[in-house]
Amino acid sequence: MDPQRRPTPPSRGGNNTVRAAIMAVVMVVFAGYIFLWTMLPTNPYRQTWLPELRLKTASTYFGTNQGANYLVFPFPVLFIAVLGSVYLHLGKTSRDNHTKGANGENRLGIWKRPVIMKGLGIVSRVELTFFLMFIALLVWSFATYLRISFANITPKSPAKSGGEKVWEAKLESAALRLGLVGNIVLSFLFFPVTRGSSVLPLFGLTSEGSVKYHIWLGHMVMALFTAHGLSYIIYWAATHEISEMLKWEKTGVSNVAGELSLLAGLILWATTFPQIRRKMFEVFFYTHHLYILFVIFFVLHVGISYTTIMLPGFFLFMIDRYLRFLQSRRGVRLMSARVLPCQTVELNFSKTKGLSYTPTSIMFINIPSISKMQWHPFTISSSSGLESEKLSVIIKGEGSWSNKLYHLLSSASSLDHLDVSIEGPYGPSSTDFLRHDLLVMVSGGSGITPFISIIRELIHTSETMKRKIPEILLISSFKNSNDLTILDLVLPICGAPSKLSNLGLQIEAYVTREKQPTSQEKKNIRTIWFKPNPCDAPITPILGQNNWLWLGAIISSSFIIYLILIGVLTRYYIYPIDHNTNKIYSSVSRSLLHILFICIGIVIAATGAFLWNKNENGRESMQIQNMEGATPMASPNSWYYNADRELESLPQESLSECINVHYGERPDLKRFLFERKESSVGVLVCGPKKMRHEVANICSSGLAANLHFESISFSW
């Protein structure tokens, strides 16, 4: 019996109850964490709460400050991350992902409507609200810091410190507070780029969709830290203490380290602006690795005690980064490539049945023969349900890297193997397309890729779950008629035309730069089959079927290992020298030891989990490799050979009946959207910025309450 047709297991209700309880605890802890940030600059926290907590947690293992800092800053976030891992694991077994949030969407519909903000792009009202709340937190913190510090600066107080003027004292105070506020932003900077995060899905976010938050936070961090550094330089110049720039104190704050951190950040920041990033992506890519120097010198600048404020986000990022490193070390099995005449290729990888992912997921790809260092994200076009042993990505030749790949595949006549490494897949923990009566998908050029994955997933849903699925209206714009061949990829190799009878699919294709069909003979899609390599393996889930539970175990155990190591070192090495005074033992040495032990904890925990699951995954991978070896690719009995024959003989008439091609015009999106009378219309858009803004304006106009907008992030 198909597992998706079984009766609802009794434990599912229990899972949902446990998940609700976990979410309630997470929200309470999160609310307390936010409350802590609001109280951080106030006198009650600094003069009463924190001293009392430090008094109770002082020990010879963590010193006078670290114990309190661990409890206040890293512990709540890591606790949420571990609970989130359990929550997401239980969600995998509930099998209700397709219907998630239908009622909630109706209640929150007005809050999820898009708003176009200059400098921010398309944001929902929820995003805009949280953004304004975050700005309010920064303003509140800075104003409170200044109010308290300026109250102690009078014409008499500067005279006591060597005759400095009031404005100079206030400038120094403001410079310090700019750094403190910058650290607040830095504390959140790495959460959005933690691809395998268990925190983001708790709030309905994905790493790909959260990149914009990372960009916003990055600009704010560098603006605040730059103002912090410049203010100090002006202060030192005004007070004739410019030599302070060259001081590297044994204990306390190191000015040189701060300047080196700022310099690395400024170089990184300069390459992030769109004008540079789009034209010189390689420069942007390589300089972004300066974040390592930025963080290391930041830690040496402020010391490990103050670093614990931003530690949780960076700690989770380091775990994710190391797991990605482990996954990328082994090549994956590339079965075939389909070369389209429109500068596009589809890569088809072998995968184990245990690897599942949701539509619109992405995967990062590295091809050493093109570039050993560059990793590029691409949206997955296949469905893990419909194609249980294959994973596909579509790559358009629109940059130097993708163009090299296209020329490599299109010009090679004897290419029988291609080394490929991957990271991922990464995507939303669930989707809820079935709550709509109609899905209107608007794409421009390469933006059609995520919609192919959604269509394939809906084909699978209609066949296996026997549920009513929404009708689909796909509106795609292309520059040239050659680009229309991308529509041939809507159906997978294993898809049958009869499935379209269960799918109300209509495709409106617009060729904008041609007035009429060209008389050129249509070029066929060319398929290249690659020979198996014993060193390559099918794509497997890096942490196995229970990946979320393993992630929770890695987060908790790695931090515990770090605490044990640093506690033993402090008790038996640092404490006999420093005696908890923080004035004898070098701050640099202490910080470097903390960084080292954090890395050791992560390496031990993550490597152990990876090797355990590698052995488990290896069994299924070996079975797949044995099957490939038993049926040579060139044999007529081979699955690959028959799949190719099936593709060639696949009748395209059924799909062609669903397609209307328009030449020399652009789609009238207002007409398409406002004419829909269904009670719930999901509007998904993926393409150029102008197109996304046009659709967002239509859906946010309030003229059609049945339109529910969603801008999909994609990588091509």
Short mmCIF file of N, CA and C in Angstrom, two decimals, residues 237-310:
data_model
loop_
_atom_site.label_atom_id
_atom_site.label_comp_id
_atom_site.label_asym_id
_atom_site.label_seq_id
_atom_site.Cartn_x
_atom_site.Cartn_y
_atom_site.Cartn_z
N ALA A 237 42.31 62.54 17.19
CA ALA A 237 42.97 63.66 16.52
C ALA A 237 42.71 64.96 17.29
N ALA A 238 41.49 65.14 17.77
CA ALA A 238 41.14 66.38 18.49
C ALA A 238 41.86 66.47 19.83
N THR A 239 42.10 65.34 20.47
CA THR A 239 42.74 65.34 21.79
C THR A 239 44.24 65.05 21.70
N HIS A 240 44.78 65.07 20.46
CA HIS A 240 46.21 64.86 20.23
C HIS A 240 46.67 63.50 20.76
N GLU A 241 45.84 62.49 20.56
CA GLU A 241 46.17 61.13 21.00
C GLU A 241 46.06 60.16 19.83
N ILE A 242 46.50 60.61 18.65
CA ILE A 242 46.37 59.79 17.46
C ILE A 242 47.18 58.50 17.57
N SER A 243 48.17 58.48 18.47
CA SER A 243 48.97 57.27 18.68
C SER A 243 48.14 56.13 19.25
N GLU A 244 46.95 56.44 19.76
CA GLU A 244 46.07 55.40 20.27
C GLU A 244 45.70 54.39 19.19
N MET A 245 45.77 54.82 17.94
CA MET A 245 45.43 53.92 16.84
C MET A 245 46.39 52.75 16.75
N LEU A 246 47.58 52.88 17.31
CA LEU A 246 48.61 51.84 17.20
C LEU A 246 48.72 50.98 18.45
N LYS A 247 47.81 51.14 19.39
CA LYS A 247 47.90 50.41 20.65
C LYS A 247 47.21 49.05 20.56
N TRP A 248 47.93 48.06 21.06
CA TRP A 248 47.38 46.71 21.19
C TRP A 248 47.62 46.29 22.63
N GLU A 249 46.63 46.52 23.47
CA GLU A 249 46.78 46.26 24.90
C GLU A 249 46.80 44.76 25.17
N LYS A 250 47.55 44.37 26.24
CA LYS A 250 47.60 42.96 26.63
C LYS A 250 46.26 42.50 27.14
N THR A 251 45.58 43.36 27.90
CA THR A 251 44.23 43.06 28.38
C THR A 251 43.32 44.22 27.99
N GLY A 252 42.05 43.93 27.84
CA GLY A 252 41.10 44.96 27.45
C GLY A 252 40.96 45.08 25.95
N VAL A 253 40.53 46.27 25.51
CA VAL A 253 40.24 46.51 24.10
C VAL A 253 41.52 46.76 23.32
N SER A 254 41.62 46.13 22.16
CA SER A 254 42.77 46.33 21.27
C SER A 254 42.34 47.19 20.09
N ASN A 255 42.91 48.39 19.96
CA ASN A 255 42.53 49.30 18.89
C ASN A 255 42.99 48.79 17.52
N VAL A 256 44.19 48.23 17.44
CA VAL A 256 44.72 47.76 16.16
C VAL A 256 43.83 46.64 15.60
N ALA A 257 43.43 45.73 16.46
CA ALA A 257 42.56 44.64 16.02
C ALA A 257 41.24 45.18 15.49
N GLY A 258 40.70 46.19 16.16
CA GLY A 258 39.46 46.80 15.68
C GLY A 258 39.62 47.45 14.32
N GLU A 259 40.77 48.10 14.12
CA GLU A 259 41.01 48.74 12.81
C GLU A 259 41.17 47.71 11.71
N LEU A 260 41.84 46.59 12.00
CA LEU A 260 42.00 45.53 11.00
C LEU A 260 40.65 44.89 10.68
N SER A 261 39.82 44.72 11.70
CA SER A 261 38.48 44.17 11.48
C SER A 261 37.66 45.11 10.60
N LEU A 262 37.73 46.41 10.90
CA LEU A 262 36.99 47.40 10.12
C LEU A 262 37.49 47.45 8.68
N LEU A 263 38.80 47.35 8.50
CA LEU A 263 39.37 47.39 7.15
C LEU A 263 38.88 46.20 6.32
N ALA A 264 38.91 45.00 6.91
CA ALA A 264 38.41 43.82 6.20
C ALA A 264 36.93 43.99 5.87
N GLY A 265 36.17 44.54 6.81
CA GLY A 265 34.75 44.76 6.57
C GLY A 265 34.48 45.77 5.48
N LEU A 266 35.27 46.83 5.42
CA LEU A 266 35.07 47.85 4.40
C LEU A 266 35.36 47.31 3.00
N ILE A 267 36.41 46.51 2.87
CA ILE A 267 36.71 45.91 1.56
C ILE A 267 35.57 44.99 1.14
N LEU A 268 35.10 44.19 2.09
CA LEU A 268 33.98 43.30 1.81
C LEU A 268 32.73 44.10 1.44
N TRP A 269 32.46 45.14 2.20
CA TRP A 269 31.26 45.96 2.00
C TRP A 269 31.26 46.63 0.63
N ALA A 270 32.42 47.09 0.19
CA ALA A 270 32.51 47.83 -1.07
C ALA A 270 32.07 46.97 -2.26
N THR A 271 32.27 45.66 -2.18
CA THR A 271 31.93 44.78 -3.30
C THR A 271 30.51 44.26 -3.26
N THR A 272 29.75 44.63 -2.22
CA THR A 272 28.39 44.10 -2.10
C THR A 272 27.34 44.95 -2.80
N PHE A 273 27.69 46.13 -3.21
CA PHE A 273 26.70 46.99 -3.86
C PHE A 273 26.36 46.44 -5.25
N PRO A 274 25.09 46.53 -5.64
CA PRO A 274 24.64 45.85 -6.88
C PRO A 274 25.47 46.18 -8.11
N GLN A 275 25.92 47.45 -8.23
CA GLN A 275 26.67 47.83 -9.43
C GLN A 275 27.95 47.02 -9.57
N ILE A 276 28.58 46.66 -8.45
CA ILE A 276 29.81 45.88 -8.49
C ILE A 276 29.50 44.39 -8.49
N ARG A 277 28.55 43.98 -7.65
CA ARG A 277 28.26 42.55 -7.52
C ARG A 277 27.79 41.94 -8.83
N ARG A 278 26.97 42.66 -9.60
CA ARG A 278 26.44 42.10 -10.84
C ARG A 278 27.48 42.07 -11.95
N LYS A 279 28.34 43.08 -12.00
CA LYS A 279 29.31 43.15 -13.08
C LYS A 279 30.57 42.35 -12.79
N MET A 280 30.92 42.24 -11.51
CA MET A 280 32.14 41.52 -11.13
C MET A 280 31.81 40.55 -10.00
N PHE A 281 31.04 39.52 -10.32
CA PHE A 281 30.59 38.59 -9.29
C PHE A 281 31.76 37.87 -8.64
N GLU A 282 32.79 37.50 -9.43
CA GLU A 282 33.92 36.80 -8.87
C GLU A 282 34.61 37.64 -7.80
N VAL A 283 34.72 38.95 -8.03
CA VAL A 283 35.33 39.83 -7.03
C VAL A 283 34.48 39.82 -5.76
N PHE A 284 33.18 39.95 -5.94
CA PHE A 284 32.27 39.90 -4.78
C PHE A 284 32.41 38.57 -4.05
N PHE A 285 32.47 37.46 -4.79
CA PHE A 285 32.51 36.13 -4.20
C PHE A 285 33.76 35.94 -3.36
N TYR A 286 34.91 36.29 -3.92
CA TYR A 286 36.17 36.03 -3.21
C TYR A 286 36.37 36.99 -2.04
N THR A 287 36.01 38.25 -2.20
CA THR A 287 36.20 39.20 -1.10
C THR A 287 35.25 38.92 0.06
N HIS A 288 34.16 38.23 -0.21
CA HIS A 288 33.22 37.92 0.87
C HIS A 288 33.84 36.99 1.91
N HIS A 289 34.90 36.28 1.52
CA HIS A 289 35.57 35.41 2.48
C HIS A 289 36.35 36.21 3.52
N LEU A 290 36.43 37.50 3.33
CA LEU A 290 37.08 38.34 4.34
C LEU A 290 36.29 38.40 5.64
N TYR A 291 35.07 37.85 5.63
CA TYR A 291 34.29 37.82 6.87
C TYR A 291 35.04 37.04 7.95
N ILE A 292 35.91 36.11 7.54
CA ILE A 292 36.68 35.34 8.52
C ILE A 292 37.62 36.26 9.29
N LEU A 293 38.37 37.09 8.56
CA LEU A 293 39.25 38.05 9.22
C LEU A 293 38.46 39.09 10.01
N PHE A 294 37.33 39.49 9.45
CA PHE A 294 36.48 40.48 10.12
C PHE A 294 36.07 39.97 11.50
N VAL A 295 35.62 38.73 11.57
CA VAL A 295 35.14 38.18 12.84
C VAL A 295 36.31 37.92 13.80
N ILE A 296 37.40 37.35 13.30
CA ILE A 296 38.53 37.04 14.18
C ILE A 296 39.07 38.31 14.83
N PHE A 297 39.31 39.35 14.02
CA PHE A 297 39.85 40.58 14.59
C PHE A 297 38.80 41.31 15.45
N PHE A 298 37.52 41.11 15.15
CA PHE A 298 36.48 41.67 16.02
C PHE A 298 36.57 41.05 17.40
N VAL A 299 36.74 39.72 17.45
CA VAL A 299 36.86 39.03 18.74
C VAL A 299 38.09 39.52 19.49
N LEU A 300 39.21 39.68 18.77
CA LEU A 300 40.43 40.16 19.42
C LEU A 300 40.28 41.62 19.87
N HIS A 301 39.43 42.36 19.18
CA HIS A 301 39.22 43.78 19.52
C HIS A 301 38.43 43.94 20.82
N VAL A 302 37.33 43.22 20.96
CA VAL A 302 36.44 43.44 22.11
C VAL A 302 36.64 42.41 23.21
N GLY A 303 37.33 41.29 22.90
CA GLY A 303 37.50 40.24 23.89
C GLY A 303 36.36 39.25 23.87
N ILE A 304 36.62 38.07 24.40
CA ILE A 304 35.64 36.99 24.31
C ILE A 304 34.41 37.25 25.16
N SER A 305 34.57 37.99 26.25
CA SER A 305 33.43 38.25 27.14
C SER A 305 32.33 39.00 26.40
N TYR A 306 32.70 40.05 25.67
CA TYR A 306 31.70 40.82 24.94
C TYR A 306 31.27 40.11 23.66
N THR A 307 32.12 39.22 23.14
CA THR A 307 31.78 38.48 21.91
C THR A 307 30.61 37.54 22.12
N THR A 308 30.37 37.10 23.35
CA THR A 308 29.27 36.16 23.60
C THR A 308 27.93 36.75 23.19
N ILE A 309 27.84 38.08 23.05
CA ILE A 309 26.58 38.69 22.62
C ILE A 309 26.24 38.26 21.20
N MET A 310 27.23 38.25 20.30
CA MET A 310 26.98 37.86 18.92
C MET A 310 27.30 36.39 18.64
#
